[in-house]
C-alpha atoms as a printed R data frame, in Angstrom:
    type eleno elety resid chain resno       x      y      z
1   ATOM     1    CA   UNK     A     1   0.000  0.000  0.000
2   ATOM     2    CA   UNK     A     2   1.301  3.447 -0.939
3   ATOM     3    CA   UNK     A     3   1.080  6.274  1.588
4   ATOM     4    CA   UNK     A     4   1.048  9.916  0.529
5   ATOM     5    CA   UNK     A     5   1.770 13.399  1.810
6   ATOM     6    CA   UNK     A     6  -0.138 15.614 -0.609
7   ATOM     7    CA   UNK     A     7   1.251 19.139 -0.533
8   ATOM     8    CA   UNK     A     8  -1.405 21.052 -2.493
9   ATOM     9    CA   UNK     A     9  -4.922 21.762 -1.232
10  ATOM    10    CA   UNK     A    10  -7.624 23.899 -2.848
11  ATOM    11    CA   UNK     A    11  -8.761 26.251 -0.094
12  ATOM    12    CA   UNK     A    12 -11.987 28.233  0.233
13  ATOM    13    CA   UNK     A    13 -12.003 32.032  0.095
14  ATOM    14    CA   UNK     A    14 -11.155 33.595  3.481
15  ATOM    15    CA   UNK     A    15 -14.318 35.718  3.508
16  ATOM    16    CA   UNK     A    16 -16.477 32.610  3.059
17  ATOM    17    CA   UNK     A    17 -14.666 30.806  5.843
18  ATOM    18    CA   UNK     A    18 -15.079 33.803  8.169
19  ATOM    19    CA   UNK     A    19 -18.799 34.087  7.420
20  ATOM    20    CA   UNK     A    20 -19.355 30.417  8.229
21  ATOM    21    CA   UNK     A    21 -17.327 30.667 11.439
22  ATOM    22    CA   UNK     A    22 -19.427 33.613 12.573
23  ATOM    23    CA   UNK     A    23 -22.660 31.807 11.689
24  ATOM    24    CA   UNK     A    24 -21.701 28.806 13.808
25  ATOM    25    CA   UNK     A    25 -22.033 25.065 13.479
26  ATOM    26    CA   UNK     A    26 -25.762 24.762 14.200
27  ATOM    27    CA   UNK     A    27 -26.760 27.461 11.706
28  ATOM    28    CA   UNK     A    28 -24.360 26.186  9.037
29  ATOM    29    CA   UNK     A    29 -25.679 22.651  9.478
30  ATOM    30    CA   UNK     A    30 -29.272 23.783  8.941
31  ATOM    31    CA   UNK     A    31 -28.303 26.063  6.046
32  ATOM    32    CA   UNK     A    32 -26.432 23.203  4.361
33  ATOM    33    CA   UNK     A    33 -29.495 20.974  4.420
34  ATOM    34    CA   UNK     A    34 -28.474 19.204  7.628
35  ATOM    35    CA   UNK     A    35 -25.398 17.633  6.079
36  ATOM    36    CA   UNK     A    36 -21.736 17.427  7.060
37  ATOM    37    CA   UNK     A    37 -22.043 17.150 10.834
38  ATOM    38    CA   UNK     A    38 -19.488 15.027 12.675
39  ATOM    39    CA   UNK     A    39 -20.902 12.676 15.304
40  ATOM    40    CA   UNK     A    40 -21.265 13.798 18.932
41  ATOM    41    CA   UNK     A    41 -18.299 11.679 20.006
42  ATOM    42    CA   UNK     A    42 -16.096 14.606 19.021
43  ATOM    43    CA   UNK     A    43 -16.279 17.152 21.836
44  ATOM    44    CA   UNK     A    44 -14.937 20.683 22.345
45  ATOM    45    CA   UNK     A    45 -12.209 20.742 25.019
46  ATOM    46    CA   UNK     A    46 -12.717 24.445 25.764
47  ATOM    47    CA   UNK     A    47 -15.721 26.753 25.847
48  ATOM    48    CA   UNK     A    48 -16.658 29.847 23.932
49  ATOM    49    CA   UNK     A    49 -14.299 29.232 21.020
50  ATOM    50    CA   UNK     A    50 -15.295 29.107 17.354
51  ATOM    51    CA   UNK     A    51 -12.945 28.374 14.455
52  ATOM    52    CA   UNK     A    52 -13.267 27.680 10.760
53  ATOM    53    CA   UNK     A    53 -10.695 26.879  8.128
54  ATOM    54    CA   UNK     A    54  -9.660 24.602  5.316
55  ATOM    55    CA   UNK     A    55  -9.143 20.981  6.298
56  ATOM    56    CA   UNK     A    56  -5.706 19.427  6.297
57  ATOM    57    CA   UNK     A    57  -6.528 15.766  6.758
58  ATOM    58    CA   UNK     A    58  -4.370 13.106  8.399
59  ATOM    59    CA   UNK     A    59  -4.803  9.334  8.488
60  ATOM    60    CA   UNK     A    60  -2.719  7.749 11.252
61  ATOM    61    CA   UNK     A    61  -2.066  4.298 12.620
62  ATOM    62    CA   UNK     A    62  -3.742  4.151 16.061
63  ATOM    63    CA   UNK     A    63  -1.364  5.063 18.863
64  ATOM    64    CA   UNK     A    64   1.101  6.595 16.411
65  ATOM    65    CA   UNK     A    65   1.338 10.339 15.676
66  ATOM    66    CA   UNK     A    66   4.135 10.233 13.086
67  ATOM    67    CA   UNK     A    67   1.879 11.502 10.314
68  ATOM    68    CA   UNK     A    68   0.642 14.441 12.396
69  ATOM    69    CA   UNK     A    69   4.255 15.649 12.495
70  ATOM    70    CA   UNK     A    70   4.472 15.110  8.737
71  ATOM    71    CA   UNK     A    71   1.270 17.100  8.214
72  ATOM    72    CA   UNK     A    72   2.558 20.231  9.942
73  ATOM    73    CA   UNK     A    73   4.798 21.002  6.976
74  ATOM    74    CA   UNK     A    74   1.880 21.349  4.537
75  ATOM    75    CA   UNK     A    75  -0.311 23.473  6.822
76  ATOM    76    CA   UNK     A    76  -0.942 27.133  6.022
77  ATOM    77    CA   UNK     A    77  -2.388 30.037  8.012
78  ATOM    78    CA   UNK     A    78  -6.093 29.561  8.672
79  ATOM    79    CA   UNK     A    79  -6.112 25.775  8.263
80  ATOM    80    CA   UNK     A    80  -7.796 23.284 10.592
81  ATOM    81    CA   UNK     A    81  -5.983 19.989 11.150
82  ATOM    82    CA   UNK     A    82  -8.324 16.976 11.019
83  ATOM    83    CA   UNK     A    83  -6.768 13.768 12.393
84  ATOM    84    CA   UNK     A    84  -8.194 10.267 12.101
85  ATOM    85    CA   UNK     A    85  -6.923  6.758 12.826
86  ATOM    86    CA   UNK     A    86  -7.319  3.625 10.748
87  ATOM    87    CA   UNK     A    87  -9.027  1.868 13.664
88  ATOM    88    CA   UNK     A    88 -10.627  3.269 16.825
89  ATOM    89    CA   UNK     A    89  -8.222  4.903 19.277
90  ATOM    90    CA   UNK     A    90  -8.401  7.093 22.369
91  ATOM    91    CA   UNK     A    91  -4.632  7.440 22.860
92  ATOM    92    CA   UNK     A    92  -3.371 10.978 23.493
93  ATOM    93    CA   UNK     A    93  -1.979 11.557 20.014
94  ATOM    94    CA   UNK     A    94  -1.929 15.362 20.176
95  ATOM    95    CA   UNK     A    95  -0.633 17.725 22.828
96  ATOM    96    CA   UNK     A    96   1.036 21.008 23.627
97  ATOM    97    CA   UNK     A    97   4.232 20.484 21.630
98  ATOM    98    CA   UNK     A    98   2.424 19.650 18.400
99  ATOM    99    CA   UNK     A    99   0.097 22.578 19.016
100 ATOM   100    CA   UNK     A   100   3.096 24.876 19.370
101 ATOM   101    CA   UNK     A   101   4.321 23.686 15.980
102 ATOM   102    CA   UNK     A   102   0.914 24.278 14.417
103 ATOM   103    CA   UNK     A   103   0.632 27.774 15.893
104 ATOM   104    CA   UNK     A   104   3.900 28.628 14.167
105 ATOM   105    CA   UNK     A   105   2.221 27.651 10.867
106 ATOM   106    CA   UNK     A   106  -0.918 29.705 11.570
107 ATOM   107    CA   UNK     A   107  -3.258 26.724 12.105
108 ATOM   108    CA   UNK     A   108  -6.405 27.790 13.991
109 ATOM   109    CA   UNK     A   109  -7.401 24.481 15.606
110 ATOM   110    CA   UNK     A   110  -7.352 20.694 15.578
111 ATOM   111    CA   UNK     A   111 -10.154 18.150 15.263
112 ATOM   112    CA   UNK     A   112  -9.021 14.649 16.214
113 ATOM   113    CA   UNK     A   113 -11.021 11.432 16.178
114 ATOM   114    CA   UNK     A   114  -8.804 10.055 18.948
115 ATOM   115    CA   UNK     A   115  -7.340 11.353 22.198
116 ATOM   116    CA   UNK     A   116  -5.702 14.612 23.208
117 ATOM   117    CA   UNK     A   117  -3.527 15.360 26.238
118 ATOM   118    CA   UNK     A   118  -1.743 18.359 27.823
119 ATOM   119    CA   UNK     A   119  -5.180 19.922 28.044
120 ATOM   120    CA   UNK     A   120  -4.205 22.555 30.639
121 ATOM   121    CA   UNK     A   121  -1.284 23.623 28.481
122 ATOM   122    CA   UNK     A   122  -3.434 23.780 25.350
123 ATOM   123    CA   UNK     A   123  -5.975 25.951 27.138
124 ATOM   124    CA   UNK     A   124  -3.266 28.192 28.537
125 ATOM   125    CA   UNK     A   125  -1.821 28.791 25.077
126 ATOM   126    CA   UNK     A   126  -5.296 29.315 23.612
127 ATOM   127    CA   UNK     A   127  -5.091 26.540 21.029
128 ATOM   128    CA   UNK     A   128  -8.543 24.962 20.576
129 ATOM   129    CA   UNK     A   129  -9.068 21.241 20.088
130 ATOM   130    CA   UNK     A   130 -12.042 18.993 19.498
131 ATOM   131    CA   UNK     A   131 -11.392 15.337 20.306
132 ATOM   132    CA   UNK     A   132 -12.983 11.969 20.991
133 ATOM   133    CA   UNK     A   133 -11.175 11.592 24.320
134 ATOM   134    CA   UNK     A   134  -8.838 13.206 26.785
135 ATOM   135    CA   UNK     A   135  -6.228 10.597 27.631
136 ATOM   136    CA   UNK     A   136  -2.654 10.791 28.917
137 ATOM   137    CA   UNK     A   137  -1.674  7.579 27.098
138 ATOM   138    CA   UNK     A   138   1.319  8.422 24.910
139 ATOM   139    CA   UNK     A   139   2.024  7.382 21.354
140 ATOM   140    CA   UNK     A   140   4.931  6.294 19.176
141 ATOM   141    CA   UNK     A   141   6.271  7.573 15.860
142 ATOM   142    CA   UNK     A   142   6.766  4.449 13.782
143 ATOM   143    CA   UNK     A   143   3.968  3.723 11.302
144 ATOM   144    CA   UNK     A   144   3.173  5.171  7.872
145 ATOM   145    CA   UNK     A   145  -0.050  6.963  7.061
146 ATOM   146    CA   UNK     A   146  -1.204  9.690  4.702
147 ATOM   147    CA   UNK     A   147  -1.774 13.440  4.659
148 ATOM   148    CA   UNK     A   148  -4.437 15.202  2.593
149 ATOM   149    CA   UNK     A   149  -6.420 12.175  1.556
150 ATOM   150    CA   UNK     A   150 -10.149 11.642  2.186
151 ATOM   151    CA   UNK     A   151 -10.780 10.506  5.778
152 ATOM   152    CA   UNK     A   152 -13.784  9.640  7.925
153 ATOM   153    CA   UNK     A   153 -14.019 11.473 11.261
154 ATOM   154    CA   UNK     A   154 -16.813 10.524 13.674
155 ATOM   155    CA   UNK     A   155 -18.779  9.014 10.805
156 ATOM   156    CA   UNK     A   156 -18.406 11.983  8.459
157 ATOM   157    CA   UNK     A   157 -16.369 12.049  5.255
158 ATOM   158    CA   UNK     A   158 -13.862 14.909  5.288
159 ATOM   159    CA   UNK     A   159 -11.918 15.777  2.157
160 ATOM   160    CA   UNK     A   160  -8.775 17.888  2.124
161 ATOM   161    CA   UNK     A   161  -9.759 21.499  1.579
162 ATOM   162    CA   UNK     A   162 -13.250 21.079  3.022
163 ATOM   163    CA   UNK     A   163 -14.425 23.997  5.153
164 ATOM   164    CA   UNK     A   164 -14.367 22.813  8.767
165 ATOM   165    CA   UNK     A   165 -16.360 24.814 11.316
166 ATOM   166    CA   UNK     A   166 -16.073 23.978 15.018
167 ATOM   167    CA   UNK     A   167 -17.551 25.526 18.149
168 ATOM   168    CA   UNK     A   168 -19.281 24.521 21.390
169 ATOM   169    CA   UNK     A   169 -22.010 22.732 19.402
170 ATOM   170    CA   UNK     A   170 -19.658 20.375 17.550
171 ATOM   171    CA   UNK     A   171 -17.927 20.166 14.191
172 ATOM   172    CA   UNK     A   172 -19.153 20.300 10.601
173 ATOM   173    CA   UNK     A   173 -17.271 19.747  7.329
174 ATOM   174    CA   UNK     A   174 -18.581 21.224  4.079
175 ATOM   175    CA   UNK     A   175 -17.224 21.012  0.522
176 ATOM   176    CA   UNK     A   176 -15.397 24.218 -0.321
177 ATOM   177    CA   UNK     A   177 -17.474 24.636 -3.479
178 ATOM   178    CA   UNK     A   178 -20.680 24.820 -1.431
179 ATOM   179    CA   UNK     A   179 -19.280 27.449  0.929
180 ATOM   180    CA   UNK     A   180 -20.628 30.638 -0.722
181 ATOM   181    CA   UNK     A   181 -24.160 29.252 -1.064
182 ATOM   182    CA   UNK     A   182 -24.201 27.972  2.509
183 ATOM   183    CA   UNK     A   183 -22.835 31.288  3.792
184 ATOM   184    CA   UNK     A   184 -25.622 33.149  1.968
185 ATOM   185    CA   UNK     A   185 -28.228 30.779  3.411
186 ATOM   186    CA   UNK     A   186 -26.718 31.312  6.874
187 ATOM   187    CA   UNK     A   187 -27.132 35.080  6.523
188 ATOM   188    CA   UNK     A   188 -30.820 34.614  5.647
189 ATOM   189    CA   UNK     A   189 -31.362 32.291  8.613
190 ATOM   190    CA   UNK     A   190 -29.630 34.646 11.025
191 ATOM   191    CA   UNK     A   191 -31.745 37.588  9.865
192 ATOM   192    CA   UNK     A   192 -34.894 35.499 10.243
193 ATOM   193    CA   UNK     A   193 -33.850 34.343 13.714
194 ATOM   194    CA   UNK     A   194 -33.230 37.926 14.810
195 ATOM   195    CA   UNK     A   195 -36.860 38.757 14.077
196 ATOM   196    CA   UNK     A   196 -38.092 35.658 15.898
197 ATOM   197    CA   UNK     A   197 -35.861 36.405 18.871
198 ATOM   198    CA   UNK     A   198 -37.388 39.869 19.190
199 ATOM   199    CA   UNK     A   199 -40.921 38.446 19.068
200 ATOM   200    CA   UNK     A   200 -40.152 35.794 21.692
201 ATOM   201    CA   UNK     A   201 -38.449 38.370 23.917
202 ATOM   202    CA   UNK     A   202 -41.621 40.478 23.763
203 ATOM   203    CA   UNK     A   203 -43.566 37.567 25.245
204 ATOM   204    CA   UNK     A   204 -45.084 35.992 22.133
205 ATOM   205    CA   UNK     A   205 -45.355 32.213 22.446
206 ATOM   206    CA   UNK     A   206 -43.634 29.838 20.076
207 ATOM   207    CA   UNK     A   207 -46.886 27.919 19.516
208 ATOM   208    CA   UNK     A   208 -48.400 31.112 18.112
209 ATOM   209    CA   UNK     A   209 -45.379 32.431 16.252
210 ATOM   210    CA   UNK     A   210 -44.916 29.110 14.465
211 ATOM   211    CA   UNK     A   211 -48.663 28.516 14.016
212 ATOM   212    CA   UNK     A   212 -48.538 25.265 15.964
213 ATOM   213    CA   UNK     A   213 -51.991 25.330 17.582
214 ATOM   214    CA   UNK     A   214 -53.746 23.692 14.597
215 ATOM   215    CA   UNK     A   215 -51.086 20.976 14.560
216 ATOM   216    CA   UNK     A   216 -51.542 20.277 18.262
217 ATOM   217    CA   UNK     A   217 -55.277 20.034 17.683
218 ATOM   218    CA   UNK     A   218 -54.804 17.700 14.709
219 ATOM   219    CA   UNK     A   219 -52.555 15.482 16.818
220 ATOM   220    CA   UNK     A   220 -55.217 15.204 19.472
221 ATOM   221    CA   UNK     A   221 -53.569 17.315 22.153
222 ATOM   222    CA   UNK     A   222 -56.289 18.605 24.486
223 ATOM   223    CA   UNK     A   223 -55.938 21.656 26.765
224 ATOM   224    CA   UNK     A   224 -57.591 21.267 30.196
225 ATOM   225    CA   UNK     A   225 -57.258 23.193 33.443
226 ATOM   226    CA   UNK     A   226 -56.972 19.955 35.425
227 ATOM   227    CA   UNK     A   227 -56.783 16.287 34.615
228 ATOM   228    CA   UNK     A   228 -60.209 14.612 34.694
229 ATOM   229    CA   UNK     A   229 -60.967 12.543 37.787
230 ATOM   230    CA   UNK     A   230 -60.585  8.802 37.228
């Protein structure tokens, strides 16, 4: 089997990436037709942080972070490193030293379908990670893998150059070509939500704003002041 480090990645326009980051994972997921969301096994290891960037993908042997080191060389400012393993792993494959190397390349965050360690150090340096586990178990540097090939992270296909958005709600990966359309749909949703937020804040009920009373009636939901006596 041949393993590759692919140097060239087609990246999305910075303004598109920024718009999707600001919209957030939940809004982008809805605007994209509820596609691209990584499974909930990948969790944010900090709070209040949102990033977006072009995916640099890594396929590693479990318990071996050799290819993460190889991937650093092809990273560019604004990228998000997406790390997977060829079989399930929770070993701490990423930590403060690798993060320091990525910061020097301008990488904005890491998504890893395995374990992360040095969490206090990562938080102190402000480098955000999303991972399957937090685990102090170390790794080796011995096995080949590939960089910038299609990978599957938490059940979701991620291609090199995909737009990856990550925040407290999770992680989503979208094809770069769909970015402008999804960003435009996000802007429409956000404007619509602003109007709804104002109506709800004024005291209007969601069942009225969304016209849900006929549906409740159709479904046989009955309003009573008290339950009938048996």
